CSV table of C-alpha atoms and ligand atoms in Angstrom, one decimal:
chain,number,residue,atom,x,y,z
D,1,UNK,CA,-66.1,-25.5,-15.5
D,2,UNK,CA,-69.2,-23.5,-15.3
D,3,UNK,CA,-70.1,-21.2,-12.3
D,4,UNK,CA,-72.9,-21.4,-10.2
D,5,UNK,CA,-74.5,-24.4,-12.1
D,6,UNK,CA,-76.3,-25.7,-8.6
D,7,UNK,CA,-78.8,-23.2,-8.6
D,8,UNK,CA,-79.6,-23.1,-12.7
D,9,UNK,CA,-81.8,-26.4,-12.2
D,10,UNK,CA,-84.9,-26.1,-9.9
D,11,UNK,CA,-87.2,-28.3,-10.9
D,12,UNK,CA,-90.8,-28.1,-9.8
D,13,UNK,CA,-92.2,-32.0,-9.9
D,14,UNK,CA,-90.7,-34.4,-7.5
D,15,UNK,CA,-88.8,-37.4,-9.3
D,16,UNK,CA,-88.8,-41.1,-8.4
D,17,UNK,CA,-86.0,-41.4,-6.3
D,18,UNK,CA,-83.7,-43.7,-4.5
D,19,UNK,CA,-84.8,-44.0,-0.8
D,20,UNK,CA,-82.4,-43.2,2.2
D,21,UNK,CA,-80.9,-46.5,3.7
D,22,UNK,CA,-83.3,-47.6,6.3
D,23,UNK,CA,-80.1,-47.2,8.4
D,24,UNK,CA,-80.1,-43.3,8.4
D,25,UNK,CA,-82.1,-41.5,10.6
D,26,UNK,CA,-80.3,-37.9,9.4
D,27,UNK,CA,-78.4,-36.5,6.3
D,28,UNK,CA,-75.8,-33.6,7.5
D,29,UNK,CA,-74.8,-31.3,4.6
D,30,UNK,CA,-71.5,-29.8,4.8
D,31,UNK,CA,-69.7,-27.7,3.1
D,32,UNK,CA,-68.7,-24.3,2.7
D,33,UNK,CA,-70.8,-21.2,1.9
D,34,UNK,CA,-72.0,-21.8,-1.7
D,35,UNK,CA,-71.4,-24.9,-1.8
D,36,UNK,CA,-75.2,-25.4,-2.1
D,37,UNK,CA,-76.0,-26.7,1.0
D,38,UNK,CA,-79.4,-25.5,1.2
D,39,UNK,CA,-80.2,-25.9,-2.6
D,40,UNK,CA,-79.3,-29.4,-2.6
D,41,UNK,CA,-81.3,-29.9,1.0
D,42,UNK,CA,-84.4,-28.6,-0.5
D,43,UNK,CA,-84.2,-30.7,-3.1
D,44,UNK,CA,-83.0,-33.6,-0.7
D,45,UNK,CA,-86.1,-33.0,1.4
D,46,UNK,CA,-88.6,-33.0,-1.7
D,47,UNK,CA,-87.0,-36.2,-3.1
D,48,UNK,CA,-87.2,-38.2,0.0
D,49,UNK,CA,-89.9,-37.1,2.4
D,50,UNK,CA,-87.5,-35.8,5.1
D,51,UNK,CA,-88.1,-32.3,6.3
D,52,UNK,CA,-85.4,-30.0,6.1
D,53,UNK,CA,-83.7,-27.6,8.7
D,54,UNK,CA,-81.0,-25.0,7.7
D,55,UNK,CA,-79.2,-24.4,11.1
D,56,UNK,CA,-79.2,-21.1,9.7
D,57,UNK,CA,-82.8,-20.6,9.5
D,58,UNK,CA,-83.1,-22.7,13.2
D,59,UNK,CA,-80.6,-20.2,14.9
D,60,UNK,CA,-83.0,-17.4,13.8
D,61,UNK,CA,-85.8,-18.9,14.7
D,62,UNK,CA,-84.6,-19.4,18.1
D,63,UNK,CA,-82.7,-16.2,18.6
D,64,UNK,CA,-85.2,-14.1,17.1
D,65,UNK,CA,-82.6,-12.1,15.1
D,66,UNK,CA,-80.8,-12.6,11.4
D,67,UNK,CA,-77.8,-14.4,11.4
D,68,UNK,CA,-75.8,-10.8,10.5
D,69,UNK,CA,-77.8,-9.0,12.9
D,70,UNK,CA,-76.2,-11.8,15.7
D,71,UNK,CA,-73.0,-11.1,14.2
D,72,UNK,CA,-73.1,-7.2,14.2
D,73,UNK,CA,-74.6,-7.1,17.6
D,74,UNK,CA,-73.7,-9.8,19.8
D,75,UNK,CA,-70.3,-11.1,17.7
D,76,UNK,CA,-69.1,-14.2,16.1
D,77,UNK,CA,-68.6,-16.0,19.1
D,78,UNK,CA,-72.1,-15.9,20.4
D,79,UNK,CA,-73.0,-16.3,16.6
D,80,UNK,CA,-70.7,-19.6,17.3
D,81,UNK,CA,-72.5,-20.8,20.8
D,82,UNK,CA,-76.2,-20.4,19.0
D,83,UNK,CA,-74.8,-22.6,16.5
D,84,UNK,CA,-73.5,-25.4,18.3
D,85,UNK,CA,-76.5,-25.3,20.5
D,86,UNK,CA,-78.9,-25.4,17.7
D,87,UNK,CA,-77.1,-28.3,16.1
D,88,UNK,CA,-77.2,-30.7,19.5
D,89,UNK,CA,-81.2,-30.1,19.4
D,90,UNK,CA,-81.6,-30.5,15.7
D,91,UNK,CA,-79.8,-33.8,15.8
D,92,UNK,CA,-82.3,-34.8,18.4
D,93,UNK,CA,-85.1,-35.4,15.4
D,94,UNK,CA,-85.1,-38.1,12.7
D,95,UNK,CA,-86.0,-38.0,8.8
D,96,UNK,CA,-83.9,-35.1,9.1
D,97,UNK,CA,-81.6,-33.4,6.2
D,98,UNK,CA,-79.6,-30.9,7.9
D,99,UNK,CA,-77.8,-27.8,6.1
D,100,UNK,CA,-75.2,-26.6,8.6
D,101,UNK,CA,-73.3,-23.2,8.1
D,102,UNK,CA,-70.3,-23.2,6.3
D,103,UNK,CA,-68.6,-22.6,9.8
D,104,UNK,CA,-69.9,-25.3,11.9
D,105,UNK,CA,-67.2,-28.0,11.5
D,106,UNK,CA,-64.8,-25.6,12.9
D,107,UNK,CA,-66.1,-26.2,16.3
D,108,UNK,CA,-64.2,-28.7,17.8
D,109,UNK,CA,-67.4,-29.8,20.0
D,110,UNK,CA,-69.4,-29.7,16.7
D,111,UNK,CA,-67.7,-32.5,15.4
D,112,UNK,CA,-67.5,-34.7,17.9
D,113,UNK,CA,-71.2,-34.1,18.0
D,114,UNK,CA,-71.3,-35.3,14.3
D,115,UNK,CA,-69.1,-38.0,15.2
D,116,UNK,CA,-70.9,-39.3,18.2
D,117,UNK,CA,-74.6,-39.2,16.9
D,118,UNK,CA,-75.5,-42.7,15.3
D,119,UNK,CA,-77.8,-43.3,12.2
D,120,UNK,CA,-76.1,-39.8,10.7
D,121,UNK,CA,-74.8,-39.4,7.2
D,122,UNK,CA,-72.3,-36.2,6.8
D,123,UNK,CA,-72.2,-35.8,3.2
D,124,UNK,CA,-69.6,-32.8,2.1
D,125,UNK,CA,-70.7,-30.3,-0.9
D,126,UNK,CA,-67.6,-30.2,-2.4
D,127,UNK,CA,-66.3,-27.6,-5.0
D,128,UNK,CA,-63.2,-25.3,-5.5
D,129,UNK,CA,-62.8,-21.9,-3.7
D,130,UNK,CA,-63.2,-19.6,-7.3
D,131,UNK,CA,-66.0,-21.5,-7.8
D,132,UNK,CA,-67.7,-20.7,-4.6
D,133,UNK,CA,-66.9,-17.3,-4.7
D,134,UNK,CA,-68.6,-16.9,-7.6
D,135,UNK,CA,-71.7,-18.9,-6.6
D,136,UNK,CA,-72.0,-16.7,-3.6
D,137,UNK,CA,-71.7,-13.5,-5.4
D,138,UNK,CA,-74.0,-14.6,-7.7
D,139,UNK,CA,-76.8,-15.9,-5.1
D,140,UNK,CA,-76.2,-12.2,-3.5
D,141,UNK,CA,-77.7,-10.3,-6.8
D,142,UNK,CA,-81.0,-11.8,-5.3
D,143,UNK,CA,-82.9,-9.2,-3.0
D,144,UNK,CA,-84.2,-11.9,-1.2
D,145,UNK,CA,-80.6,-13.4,-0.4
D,146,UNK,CA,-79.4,-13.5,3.3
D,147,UNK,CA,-76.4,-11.5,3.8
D,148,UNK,CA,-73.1,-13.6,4.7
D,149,UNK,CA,-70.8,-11.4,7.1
D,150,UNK,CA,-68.0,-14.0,6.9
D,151,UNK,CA,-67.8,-13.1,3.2
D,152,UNK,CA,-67.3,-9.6,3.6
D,153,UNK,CA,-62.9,-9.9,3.4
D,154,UNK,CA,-62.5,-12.0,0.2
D,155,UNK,CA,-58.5,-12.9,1.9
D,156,UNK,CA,-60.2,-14.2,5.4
D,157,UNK,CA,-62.7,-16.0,3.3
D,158,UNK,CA,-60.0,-17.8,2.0
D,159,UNK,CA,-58.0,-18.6,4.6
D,160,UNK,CA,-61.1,-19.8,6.4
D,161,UNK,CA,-61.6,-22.1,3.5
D,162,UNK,CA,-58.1,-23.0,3.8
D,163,UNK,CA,-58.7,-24.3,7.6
D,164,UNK,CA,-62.3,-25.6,7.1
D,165,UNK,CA,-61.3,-27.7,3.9
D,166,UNK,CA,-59.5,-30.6,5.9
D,167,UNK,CA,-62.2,-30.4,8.5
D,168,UNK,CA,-65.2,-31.0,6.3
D,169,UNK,CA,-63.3,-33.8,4.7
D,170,UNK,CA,-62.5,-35.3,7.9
D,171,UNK,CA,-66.3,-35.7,9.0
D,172,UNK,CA,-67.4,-36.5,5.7
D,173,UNK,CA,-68.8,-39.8,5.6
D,174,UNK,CA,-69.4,-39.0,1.9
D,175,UNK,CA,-68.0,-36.5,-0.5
D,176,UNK,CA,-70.2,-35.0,-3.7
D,177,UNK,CA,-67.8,-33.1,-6.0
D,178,UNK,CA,-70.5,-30.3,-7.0
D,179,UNK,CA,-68.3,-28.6,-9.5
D,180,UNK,CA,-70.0,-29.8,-13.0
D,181,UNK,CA,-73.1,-30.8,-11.4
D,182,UNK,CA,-76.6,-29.7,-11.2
D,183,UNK,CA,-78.4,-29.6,-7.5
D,184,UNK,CA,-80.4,-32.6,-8.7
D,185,UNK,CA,-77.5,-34.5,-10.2
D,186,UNK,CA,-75.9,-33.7,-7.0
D,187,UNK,CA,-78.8,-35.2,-5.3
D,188,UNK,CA,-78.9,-38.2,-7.1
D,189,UNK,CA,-75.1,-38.7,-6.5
D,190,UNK,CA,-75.8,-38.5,-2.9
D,191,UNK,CA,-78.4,-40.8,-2.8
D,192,UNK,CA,-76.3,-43.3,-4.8
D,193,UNK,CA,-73.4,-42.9,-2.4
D,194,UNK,CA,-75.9,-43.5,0.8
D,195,UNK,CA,-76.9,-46.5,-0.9
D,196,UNK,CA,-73.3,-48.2,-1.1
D,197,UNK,CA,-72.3,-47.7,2.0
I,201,S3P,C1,-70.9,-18.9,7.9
I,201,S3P,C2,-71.8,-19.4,6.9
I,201,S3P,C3,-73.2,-19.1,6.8
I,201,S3P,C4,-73.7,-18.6,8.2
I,201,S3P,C5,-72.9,-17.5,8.8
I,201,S3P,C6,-71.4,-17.9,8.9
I,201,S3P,C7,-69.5,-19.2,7.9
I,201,S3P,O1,-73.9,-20.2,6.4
I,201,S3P,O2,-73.8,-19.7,9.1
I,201,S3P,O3,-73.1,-16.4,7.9
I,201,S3P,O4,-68.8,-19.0,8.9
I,201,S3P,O5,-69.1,-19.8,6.9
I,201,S3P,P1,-73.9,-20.7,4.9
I,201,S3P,O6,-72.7,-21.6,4.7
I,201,S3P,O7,-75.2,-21.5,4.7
I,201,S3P,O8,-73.8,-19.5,4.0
């Protein structure tokens, strides 16, 4: 299996696509870090017209600080409360794709957020733990890559994966093996599973 294959395949011109069901209002990418959540939600957003938020990027935005910078200075847990708080407004909107942090289904309250908002596709980014290692430490040779703290003790990564793992299955409504896939094979397998169900 090749490494880090989501981010190899860019492309520049928008393809003819399948539409979103006209019974989605919002696509939730799950997954954890690496998976290529926001690759794939770029990608998402280009092919369908939707605009994309990376809760990420929205937390920073609204906090005013980086996402390690909360960490460093105000801890995980407030990291965790401008999280959950960001994702209850962001599911407000509609023609949304949203990237979550790898750590959002954790929260017990983030879930049953998923759960409870109507008209929402979670789709989980799925791919093996070496695999994601190795996408991430390849995404952080890039200057311009935002620092992950949670990555910083390769055995804590793990066992976070370990305890995320059943929790991004359980509020998948849709799973997308990324593994041997390209970020637009991936979003064509999305948009193919959207459409049968
Ligand atoms: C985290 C993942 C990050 C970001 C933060 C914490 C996690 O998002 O939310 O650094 O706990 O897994 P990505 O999954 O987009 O890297």
């Amino acid at each position: 299996m090749s490494t880090a294959t989501l981010d190899l395949e860019m492309p520049t011109q928008t393809t003819t696509r399948m539409p979103v069901p006209a019974h989605y209002d919002r696509i939730v990418l799950t997954g954890f870090m690496g998976s290529g959540k926001t690759t794939v939600g770029k990608l998402l957003a280009e092919s369908t017209g939707w605009k994309l938020v990376d809760l990420d990027r929205e937390i920073e935005r609204r906090d005013g600080r980086s996402v390690p910078q909360i960490f460093a200075e105000s801890g995980e847990s407030a990291f965790r409360r401008a999280e959950a708080a960001a994702l209850a407004s962001v599911l407000g909107q509609r023609r949304v794709i949203i990237a979550l942090g790898g750590g959002a289904p954790e929260e017990l309250g983030n879930r049953l957020l998923l759960e409870q908002t109507p008209r929402t596709a979670v789709v989980y980014l799925s791919a093996d733990f070496a695999e994601l290692v190795a996408r991430c430490r390849k995404e952080a040779e890039d200057p311009a890559a935002v620092a992950r703290p949670v990555l910083a003790d390769a055995d804590v990564a793990r066992e976070r994966f370990a305890r995320r793992k059943p929790h991004y299955e359980r509020i998948a409504d849709h799973v997308v093996e990324t593994g041997s896939l390209t970020a637009s094979q991936c979003v064509d397998a999305l948009l193919a599973k959207l459409a049968s169900k």
